[in-house]
XYZ file of C-alpha atoms in Angstrom:
596
model
C 111.743 78.392 70.455
C 114.170 77.031 67.854
C 111.282 76.251 65.554
C 109.867 79.767 65.885
C 113.351 81.182 65.367
C 113.616 79.677 61.884
C 113.883 81.789 58.728
C 110.569 80.411 57.505
C 108.665 81.527 60.623
C 110.506 84.837 60.888
C 109.496 85.793 57.342
C 105.876 85.007 58.181
C 106.127 86.905 61.462
C 107.575 90.062 59.926
C 105.011 90.053 57.115
C 102.331 89.789 59.776
C 103.931 92.479 61.941
C 104.806 95.075 59.313
C 102.101 94.503 56.700
C 98.959 92.791 57.924
C 98.684 94.345 61.407
C 99.275 97.923 60.090
C 96.630 97.186 57.447
C 94.089 96.337 60.144
C 95.127 99.303 62.292
C 94.840 101.767 59.403
C 91.401 100.367 58.515
C 90.317 100.826 62.126
C 91.693 104.396 62.304
C 89.837 105.350 59.143
C 86.578 103.660 60.145
C 86.196 105.011 63.682
C 86.687 108.751 62.914
C 84.231 108.382 60.010
C 81.669 106.923 62.387
C 82.167 109.790 64.851
C 81.796 112.397 62.095
C 78.507 110.844 61.007
C 77.351 110.754 64.620
C 78.015 114.486 64.913
C 76.236 115.232 61.645
C 73.211 113.221 62.720
C 73.299 114.923 66.108
C 73.276 118.393 64.538
C 70.413 117.526 62.193
C 68.439 115.903 65.009
C 69.018 118.892 67.286
C 67.481 121.257 64.736
C 64.406 119.019 64.330
C 64.070 118.612 68.095
C 64.283 122.363 68.545
C 61.308 122.848 66.226
C 59.218 120.193 68.004
C 60.268 121.649 71.366
C 59.119 125.080 70.174
C 55.675 123.740 69.151
C 55.186 121.859 72.429
C 56.228 125.000 74.288
C 53.495 126.939 72.463
C 50.970 124.197 73.339
C 51.877 124.404 77.019
C 51.728 128.202 76.959
C 48.267 128.025 75.356
C 47.155 125.648 78.111
C 48.494 128.059 80.720
C 46.786 131.038 79.079
C 43.427 129.203 78.910
C 43.755 128.093 82.524
C 44.540 131.633 83.647
C 41.495 132.982 81.742
C 39.241 130.516 83.530
C 40.751 131.096 86.974
C 40.463 134.891 86.657
C 36.838 134.818 85.476
C 34.896 136.785 88.163
C 31.929 134.453 87.963
C 34.172 131.476 88.584
C 35.970 133.016 91.539
C 32.609 134.042 93.014
C 31.334 130.498 92.576
C 34.393 129.046 94.326
C 33.948 131.399 97.269
C 30.179 130.911 97.591
C 29.202 127.618 95.888
C 25.629 127.760 97.228
C 24.932 131.241 95.868
C 23.991 129.933 92.411
C 21.645 127.203 91.230
C 22.667 123.970 89.566
C 21.593 125.216 86.156
C 23.567 128.441 86.562
C 26.623 126.318 87.303
C 26.076 124.393 84.080
C 25.740 127.646 82.142
C 28.935 128.996 83.680
C 30.764 125.777 82.842
C 29.516 125.890 79.272
C 30.517 129.524 78.778
C 33.927 129.358 80.478
C 35.064 125.783 79.795
C 33.426 124.465 76.640
C 33.960 127.427 74.396
C 37.743 127.403 74.523
C 39.569 127.411 71.196
C 43.162 126.602 70.484
C 45.068 125.673 67.374
C 47.462 123.515 69.432
C 45.163 121.091 71.268
C 41.985 119.379 70.126
C 39.919 119.377 73.309
C 40.365 120.263 76.937
C 39.414 118.679 80.246
C 38.681 121.373 82.824
C 37.728 120.806 86.442
C 37.394 123.373 89.247
C 37.449 122.226 92.866
C 36.557 124.520 95.725
C 37.513 124.237 99.361
C 34.075 122.879 100.343
C 34.168 119.508 98.585
C 32.396 120.670 95.396
C 33.601 120.505 91.825
C 32.623 121.855 88.457
C 33.834 120.071 85.298
C 33.148 119.900 81.579
C 33.633 116.103 81.732
C 32.123 113.317 83.780
C 33.850 112.972 87.152
C 33.269 109.925 89.333
C 32.831 110.491 93.040
C 35.172 107.679 94.116
C 37.890 108.904 91.792
C 37.391 112.425 93.058
C 37.745 111.240 96.664
C 41.035 109.458 95.871
C 42.191 112.523 94.005
C 41.701 115.020 96.832
C 43.278 112.632 99.365
C 46.563 112.387 97.460
C 49.729 113.910 98.962
C 50.486 116.164 95.996
C 46.954 117.617 96.136
C 47.372 118.520 99.793
C 50.761 120.094 99.062
C 49.260 122.213 96.253
C 46.625 123.654 98.634
C 49.423 125.113 100.771
C 50.938 127.104 97.905
C 49.254 130.359 96.767
C 49.342 130.958 93.007
C 50.970 127.539 92.600
C 51.429 125.818 89.252
C 52.356 122.220 88.602
C 52.418 119.873 85.619
C 51.820 116.149 85.597
C 50.771 113.201 83.485
C 47.979 110.845 84.478
C 48.801 107.449 85.890
C 46.887 104.877 87.915
C 46.905 107.162 90.988
C 45.671 110.439 89.546
C 42.778 109.721 87.177
C 39.669 111.798 87.874
C 37.603 111.488 84.700
C 35.310 108.661 83.850
C 36.869 107.883 80.456
C 40.363 107.575 82.028
C 41.975 109.172 79.012
C 45.750 109.628 79.012
C 46.142 113.324 79.745
C 48.724 115.993 80.426
C 47.436 118.213 83.201
C 48.183 121.715 84.415
C 47.338 122.083 88.105
C 46.842 125.667 89.232
C 45.765 126.949 92.618
C 43.201 129.750 92.472
C 44.107 132.343 95.062
C 42.087 135.264 96.404
C 44.221 138.325 95.703
C 42.911 140.252 98.709
C 43.418 137.550 101.339
C 46.222 135.631 99.566
C 44.341 132.442 100.481
C 43.610 129.599 98.080
C 39.896 129.312 97.227
C 40.161 126.383 94.840
C 42.207 124.318 92.401
C 41.905 124.204 88.637
C 42.784 121.139 86.619
C 43.331 121.964 82.955
C 44.146 118.862 80.911
C 44.634 118.073 77.248
C 44.961 114.688 75.581
C 48.410 113.168 75.389
C 47.740 112.589 71.683
C 48.009 116.368 71.125
C 51.666 116.109 72.159
C 52.182 112.892 70.229
C 51.109 114.393 66.921
C 54.070 116.764 67.024
C 56.574 114.070 68.029
C 55.361 111.584 65.404
C 56.881 113.809 62.707
C 60.381 112.729 63.803
C 62.117 109.446 63.030
C 62.635 106.852 65.720
C 60.945 106.888 69.081
C 60.408 110.345 70.626
C 59.283 110.786 74.205
C 58.810 113.427 76.863
C 60.263 112.545 80.266
C 59.812 114.428 83.536
C 62.455 114.923 86.221
C 61.463 111.707 87.977
C 62.023 109.659 84.847
C 58.343 109.185 84.104
C 57.307 109.057 80.446
C 54.791 111.883 79.809
C 54.203 111.079 76.142
C 55.713 108.837 73.502
C 55.516 108.652 69.717
C 55.954 104.868 69.626
C 53.667 103.427 66.985
C 52.247 99.936 66.773
C 54.866 97.495 65.516
C 57.857 99.553 66.672
C 60.427 97.972 68.992
C 59.867 99.255 72.537
C 62.745 101.066 74.220
C 63.273 99.750 77.734
C 65.126 102.775 79.054
C 65.352 103.479 82.775
C 65.982 106.966 84.214
C 69.529 106.013 85.217
C 70.315 105.031 81.625
C 69.804 108.641 80.510
C 70.781 110.374 83.747
C 73.348 112.515 81.893
C 70.594 114.402 80.030
C 69.943 116.446 83.181
C 73.491 117.842 83.121
C 72.781 120.108 80.150
C 69.811 121.665 78.378
C 70.399 119.839 75.118
C 72.833 117.421 73.561
C 73.378 113.874 72.373
C 74.520 110.605 73.910
C 74.783 106.910 73.084
C 72.528 104.601 75.136
C 73.348 100.886 75.406
C 70.795 98.479 76.879
C 70.395 94.727 76.503
C 73.093 94.537 73.795
C 71.379 97.260 71.757
C 72.455 100.835 71.057
C 70.510 104.029 70.390
C 71.533 107.569 69.537
C 69.635 109.712 72.066
C 69.259 113.415 71.189
C 67.537 115.604 73.751
C 66.272 119.132 74.365
C 64.618 120.832 77.334
C 61.046 122.149 77.438
C 61.592 125.427 79.229
C 58.135 125.875 80.762
C 58.110 122.511 82.582
C 61.764 121.438 82.641
C 60.794 118.169 80.927
C 63.178 116.542 78.482
C 62.221 115.894 74.865
C 64.258 112.816 73.814
C 64.566 111.196 70.396
C 65.861 107.618 70.254
C 67.172 106.441 66.881
C 68.413 102.813 66.568
C 72.146 102.856 66.044
C 72.038 99.978 63.553
C 69.428 101.743 61.438
C 71.454 104.945 61.177
C 74.714 103.189 60.416
C 73.343 100.405 58.244
C 75.158 101.671 55.154
C 78.343 102.157 57.149
C 78.074 98.643 58.567
C 77.588 97.267 55.059
C 80.616 99.230 53.879
C 82.587 98.021 56.877
C 81.661 94.427 56.101
C 82.816 94.907 52.516
C 86.089 96.411 53.728
C 86.649 93.511 56.114
C 86.070 90.996 53.332
C 88.492 92.907 51.087
C 91.107 93.063 53.855
C 90.622 89.359 54.522
C 91.219 88.501 50.858
C 94.354 90.688 50.845
C 95.601 88.950 53.998
C 95.066 85.503 52.480
C 96.906 86.497 49.286
C 99.833 87.920 51.246
C 100.006 84.866 53.497
C 100.158 82.577 50.441
C 102.926 84.723 48.987
C 104.719 84.701 52.338
C 104.553 80.888 52.521
C 105.887 80.595 48.975
C 108.803 83.014 49.533
C 109.745 81.593 52.932
C 109.724 78.037 51.549
C 111.993 78.951 48.624
C 114.411 80.738 50.975
C 114.439 78.249 53.847
C 114.703 74.983 51.861
C 118.366 75.434 50.781
C 119.275 76.595 54.282
C 117.699 73.496 55.793
C 119.758 71.327 53.435
C 122.917 73.146 54.529
C 121.952 72.677 58.174
C 121.502 68.954 57.572
C 124.949 68.663 55.983
C 126.523 70.551 58.886
C 124.959 68.188 61.427
C 126.324 65.212 59.485
C 129.912 66.423 59.985
C 129.374 67.588 63.585
C 131.271 64.558 64.985
C 134.246 64.829 62.643
C 136.207 67.211 64.910
C 136.197 69.862 62.196
C 138.646 67.800 60.148
C 136.486 67.618 57.045
C 135.177 70.353 54.768
C 132.013 70.777 52.731
C 132.131 70.956 48.964
C 130.928 74.231 47.483
C 127.515 73.700 45.871
C 124.079 75.247 45.494
C 123.106 78.871 44.809
C 125.606 81.666 45.293
C 124.198 82.595 48.702
C 124.381 78.984 49.959
C 127.842 78.519 48.444
C 128.976 81.611 50.308
C 127.638 80.139 53.546
C 129.474 76.833 52.911
C 132.713 78.651 52.185
C 132.263 80.680 55.383
C 131.662 77.482 57.330
C 134.827 75.865 55.957
C 136.804 78.952 56.911
C 135.223 78.924 60.392
C 136.137 75.247 60.854
C 139.772 75.973 60.066
C 139.794 78.885 62.526
C 138.248 76.714 65.243
C 140.932 74.046 64.729
C 143.620 76.704 65.106
C 141.870 78.147 68.141
C 141.633 74.764 69.851
C 145.357 74.264 69.353
C 146.114 77.684 70.874
C 143.793 76.953 73.820
C 145.671 73.744 74.554
C 148.968 75.606 74.547
C 147.581 78.391 76.762
C 146.199 75.840 79.213
C 149.652 74.268 79.613
C 151.148 77.752 80.205
C 148.477 78.664 82.790
C 149.020 75.454 84.716
C 152.738 76.185 84.835
C 152.085 79.766 86.041
C 149.657 78.480 88.672
C 152.300 76.101 89.981
C 154.793 78.957 90.208
C 152.249 81.161 92.012
C 151.570 78.447 94.593
C 155.257 77.999 95.072
C 155.696 81.761 95.524
C 153.254 81.725 98.459
C 155.878 79.877 100.505
C 157.954 83.072 100.930
C 155.194 85.253 102.579
C 154.279 82.364 104.886
C 157.930 81.998 105.799
C 158.161 85.734 106.597
C 154.929 85.535 108.643
C 156.230 82.605 110.670
C 159.538 84.449 111.206
C 157.665 87.573 112.443
C 155.704 85.433 114.897
C 158.957 83.966 116.245
C 160.477 87.457 116.662
C 157.251 88.660 118.325
C 157.379 85.908 120.956
C 161.087 86.603 121.515
C 160.171 90.261 122.210
C 157.460 89.205 124.684
C 159.874 86.825 126.408
C 162.347 89.718 126.829
C 159.490 91.977 128.133
C 159.705 94.328 125.153
C 155.908 94.637 124.819
C 156.037 97.664 122.520
C 158.022 95.776 119.886
C 155.868 92.698 120.493
C 152.643 94.615 119.896
C 154.078 96.221 116.765
C 155.106 92.816 115.399
C 151.725 91.333 116.428
C 149.818 94.036 114.511
C 152.108 93.698 111.490
C 151.688 89.934 111.560
C 147.914 90.209 111.760
C 147.875 92.490 108.719
C 150.131 90.122 106.741
C 147.976 87.171 107.750
C 144.904 89.050 106.560
C 146.533 89.793 103.209
C 147.826 86.272 102.466
C 145.805 84.012 104.732
C 142.521 84.222 102.736
C 141.620 84.362 99.066
C 138.382 86.334 99.415
C 137.847 89.962 98.361
C 134.551 90.480 100.237
C 134.573 90.482 104.034
C 132.364 91.815 106.819
C 132.723 95.383 108.027
C 133.739 94.013 111.423
C 136.724 92.194 109.890
C 137.694 95.355 108.014
C 137.545 97.270 111.320
C 139.877 94.664 112.855
C 142.434 95.285 110.068
C 142.081 99.046 110.656
C 142.663 98.561 114.397
C 145.896 96.661 113.703
C 147.086 99.408 111.349
C 146.197 102.169 113.817
C 148.063 100.301 116.556
C 151.198 100.435 114.397
C 150.658 104.140 113.617
C 150.114 105.072 117.289
C 153.455 103.550 118.185
C 154.963 106.163 115.895
C 152.721 109.178 116.548
C 151.838 108.451 120.207
C 149.148 110.861 121.485
C 149.240 112.956 118.314
C 146.866 110.459 116.657
C 143.357 109.531 117.854
C 140.743 107.448 116.024
C 137.018 107.383 116.872
C 134.540 104.756 115.661
C 130.760 105.370 115.327
C 129.412 102.235 113.688
C 126.053 100.690 114.720
C 126.313 97.062 115.711
C 123.842 95.847 112.989
C 126.146 97.285 110.300
C 129.104 95.222 111.494
C 127.774 92.375 109.297
C 127.626 94.667 106.260
C 129.530 93.435 103.199
C 132.745 95.392 102.508
C 135.721 95.353 100.136
C 138.857 93.962 101.731
C 141.472 96.643 102.663
C 139.316 99.553 101.505
C 139.797 101.713 104.627
C 143.556 101.359 105.226
C 144.667 103.423 102.174
C 142.213 106.197 103.106
C 143.359 106.321 106.744
C 146.990 106.282 105.579
C 146.287 109.336 103.369
C 144.581 111.105 106.293
C 147.662 110.540 108.507
C 150.438 111.336 106.024
C 148.781 114.185 104.068
C 146.550 115.698 106.726
C 147.633 115.014 110.317
C 151.392 114.520 110.073
C 152.138 118.117 109.020
C 149.671 119.793 111.429
C 150.265 121.059 114.922
C 148.269 119.593 117.732
C 146.308 116.418 118.042
C 144.904 114.713 114.936
C 141.509 113.001 115.123
C 140.175 110.537 112.553
C 136.453 109.740 112.817
C 134.937 106.687 111.106
C 131.126 106.664 110.865
C 128.619 104.338 109.201
C 124.891 104.731 108.587
C 122.243 102.887 106.582
C 120.195 104.729 103.926
C 117.116 102.501 103.684
C 115.483 104.629 100.956
C 118.454 104.210 98.593
C 119.346 100.737 99.958
C 122.898 101.971 100.603
C 125.429 102.102 103.413
C 127.216 105.444 103.750
C 130.665 105.126 105.401
C 132.710 108.272 106.066
C 136.326 108.808 107.137
C 136.875 112.358 108.445
C 140.115 113.922 109.707
C 140.859 117.351 111.175
C 144.088 117.743 109.232
C 145.320 120.564 107.015
C 142.727 119.882 104.318
C 143.039 119.865 100.510
C 142.867 122.815 98.137
C 139.419 123.105 96.421
C 140.975 122.880 92.938
C 142.738 119.684 93.933
C 139.498 118.250 95.369
C 137.689 118.974 92.091
C 140.486 117.339 90.110
C 140.430 114.160 92.242
C 136.602 113.862 92.205
C 136.513 114.416 88.456
C 139.145 111.739 87.981
C 137.134 109.320 90.143
C 133.923 110.151 88.266
C 135.386 109.713 84.777
C 137.424 106.651 85.687
C 140.519 107.906 83.858
C 142.973 110.763 83.909
C 146.150 111.584 85.769
C 146.106 110.659 89.439
C 148.315 112.497 91.887
C 150.592 110.523 94.163
C 148.384 111.128 97.204
C 145.277 109.862 95.319
C 146.670 106.549 94.016
C 145.306 104.644 97.024
C 141.962 106.448 96.772
C 141.754 105.641 93.064
C 142.570 101.974 93.717
C 139.795 101.641 96.357
C 137.305 103.516 94.162
C 137.958 101.285 91.148
C 137.682 98.086 93.228
C 134.290 99.183 94.601
C 132.998 100.077 91.119
C 134.227 96.802 89.631
C 132.457 94.876 92.401
C 129.142 96.797 92.655
C 128.803 99.031 89.589
C 129.231 102.699 88.657
C 126.613 103.931 91.150
C 128.973 103.195 94.049
C 132.456 104.334 95.059
C 134.170 107.281 96.774
C 133.555 110.999 96.961
C 135.832 113.543 98.723
C 134.924 116.809 100.433
C 137.331 119.199 102.110
C 137.299 122.528 103.888
C 139.515 124.264 106.388
C 140.831 121.719 108.955
C 138.458 118.970 107.780
C 138.579 116.382 104.996
C 135.888 113.714 104.510
C 136.032 110.659 102.252
C 132.567 109.174 101.690
C 132.075 105.489 100.745
C 128.851 104.373 99.024
C 128.218 100.633 99.234
C 125.045 98.594 98.661
C 123.220 97.685 101.856
C 124.003 93.973 101.883
C 124.801 91.561 104.704
C 127.870 89.397 104.138
C 127.168 85.669 103.918
C 129.242 83.643 106.349
C 130.017 81.077 103.666
C 131.643 83.740 101.503
C 133.617 85.140 104.390
C 135.106 81.959 105.791
C 135.200 79.344 103.047
C 138.398 80.674 101.573
C 139.929 81.055 105.020
C 139.505 77.393 105.786
C 140.936 76.559 102.376
C 143.978 78.766 103.045
C 144.592 77.214 106.470
C 144.451 73.730 104.976
């Protein structure tokens, strides 16, 4: 720690703290907002391009739907589905050629059309294999479609739903053909177009563009040969289903992409464009690298300057430190000669002056020590008088008991116990039980004077009897209650002492309440304000209160002390003390010392 506390290291530290670190922070603050702005700009541009592609794909799907509806509403076709045996094989071929092969669309190149009736027959413009057809009609989704009149569904081919011999990758519209009169399905139409018809629109965009259905299946993708594949799972882009369009950053396998998406309204599929993050921000990364190199060079230059300055400043100081250590054992009787630069010479002169002051101070300390030892001897000698008085009181007490004057004996016994408590120990912290014993002795004396006019009640839980307390903190308060509250009243005076533990605040609340004449509200405010501020004029009846309050605050801090409340025929003094059990060593060590 001493090494790091040197001038040399402190100069380096403060240059690092106030120059280099702010330089890095400012570079970071400038770089990150710039990156976010570019992200937003790219997102806006990508959204416009995606909207156009989405619009074209929407038109393609609508054209597929229109062509499928034209075929399904052809009277000859519906008649064929109802009565497949009513026409010959060649008439079926003619119907297929007229209705299926003469379709024209500017959005798709060719179509795959297959009609299936409810009798196990089919009519198609492509070659359909019987085994594939059997698997097709046994699938769960096919059975579900038969239950839905006028149903429409979209899907992409996979290994479980091929029906054509060439197994081309297709996007298929599945439509149930329903008899309007009976509302019963009479067949299913499969209208498919090549996935490449979708891909040709998406290939116009940068990056990898794909169409994904609600299950996370890829319907079509614009990925070309040689492009890096994007291994994206549905959960990686699950947020795209929260809104119709937007942009998000996808991280997978330590790679990042900017994913912009839009929704194809007719199917609910998502059109997603993935652009490699590094490709988009290549120029920014290059600029960032250049900035980092520049900042690094600046840091190196500043560190070299810092080393040079700190060395020039710390070298003379180190020489001065060496000289000071050389005279450390000379009892400050020698002085250093003024030499070196002005700043160092000033330090040497200051040191010489300090050495002279220390010599004078040591001399004064020796004199003060002799005086304190003399005062201590006098104080010990002065303790003989109170012990003499205490022993005399004990002799008088036993004389009173011998002569059967118990009232005088008890009075002297209580007075002796209080004097023994005040001079017999040196401690200031005692247990609450010991403080209650002192209070009992004092009350015994007061009852001999006031007889039945005075009554004291105690409500203190047994666990709190070991609570730490300030010695003689209750007696002045009880004395005030008797002399200023109960003495001038008519009838019986009651003083109630209660204690409770406040576990939440870790405090003990001790209250002393009397039913005396009370205190005027203005006077209460004056006393409390004086206690709170710790200064001001204290009335004669509040000197004891002020003394107790100050002793508590000196021992425990400003959060503790006394507070007074008063109303008609009731005055309460509240003590706040920390909830702390007295240690027996603290309580009795000084007592044993005093008795010795």
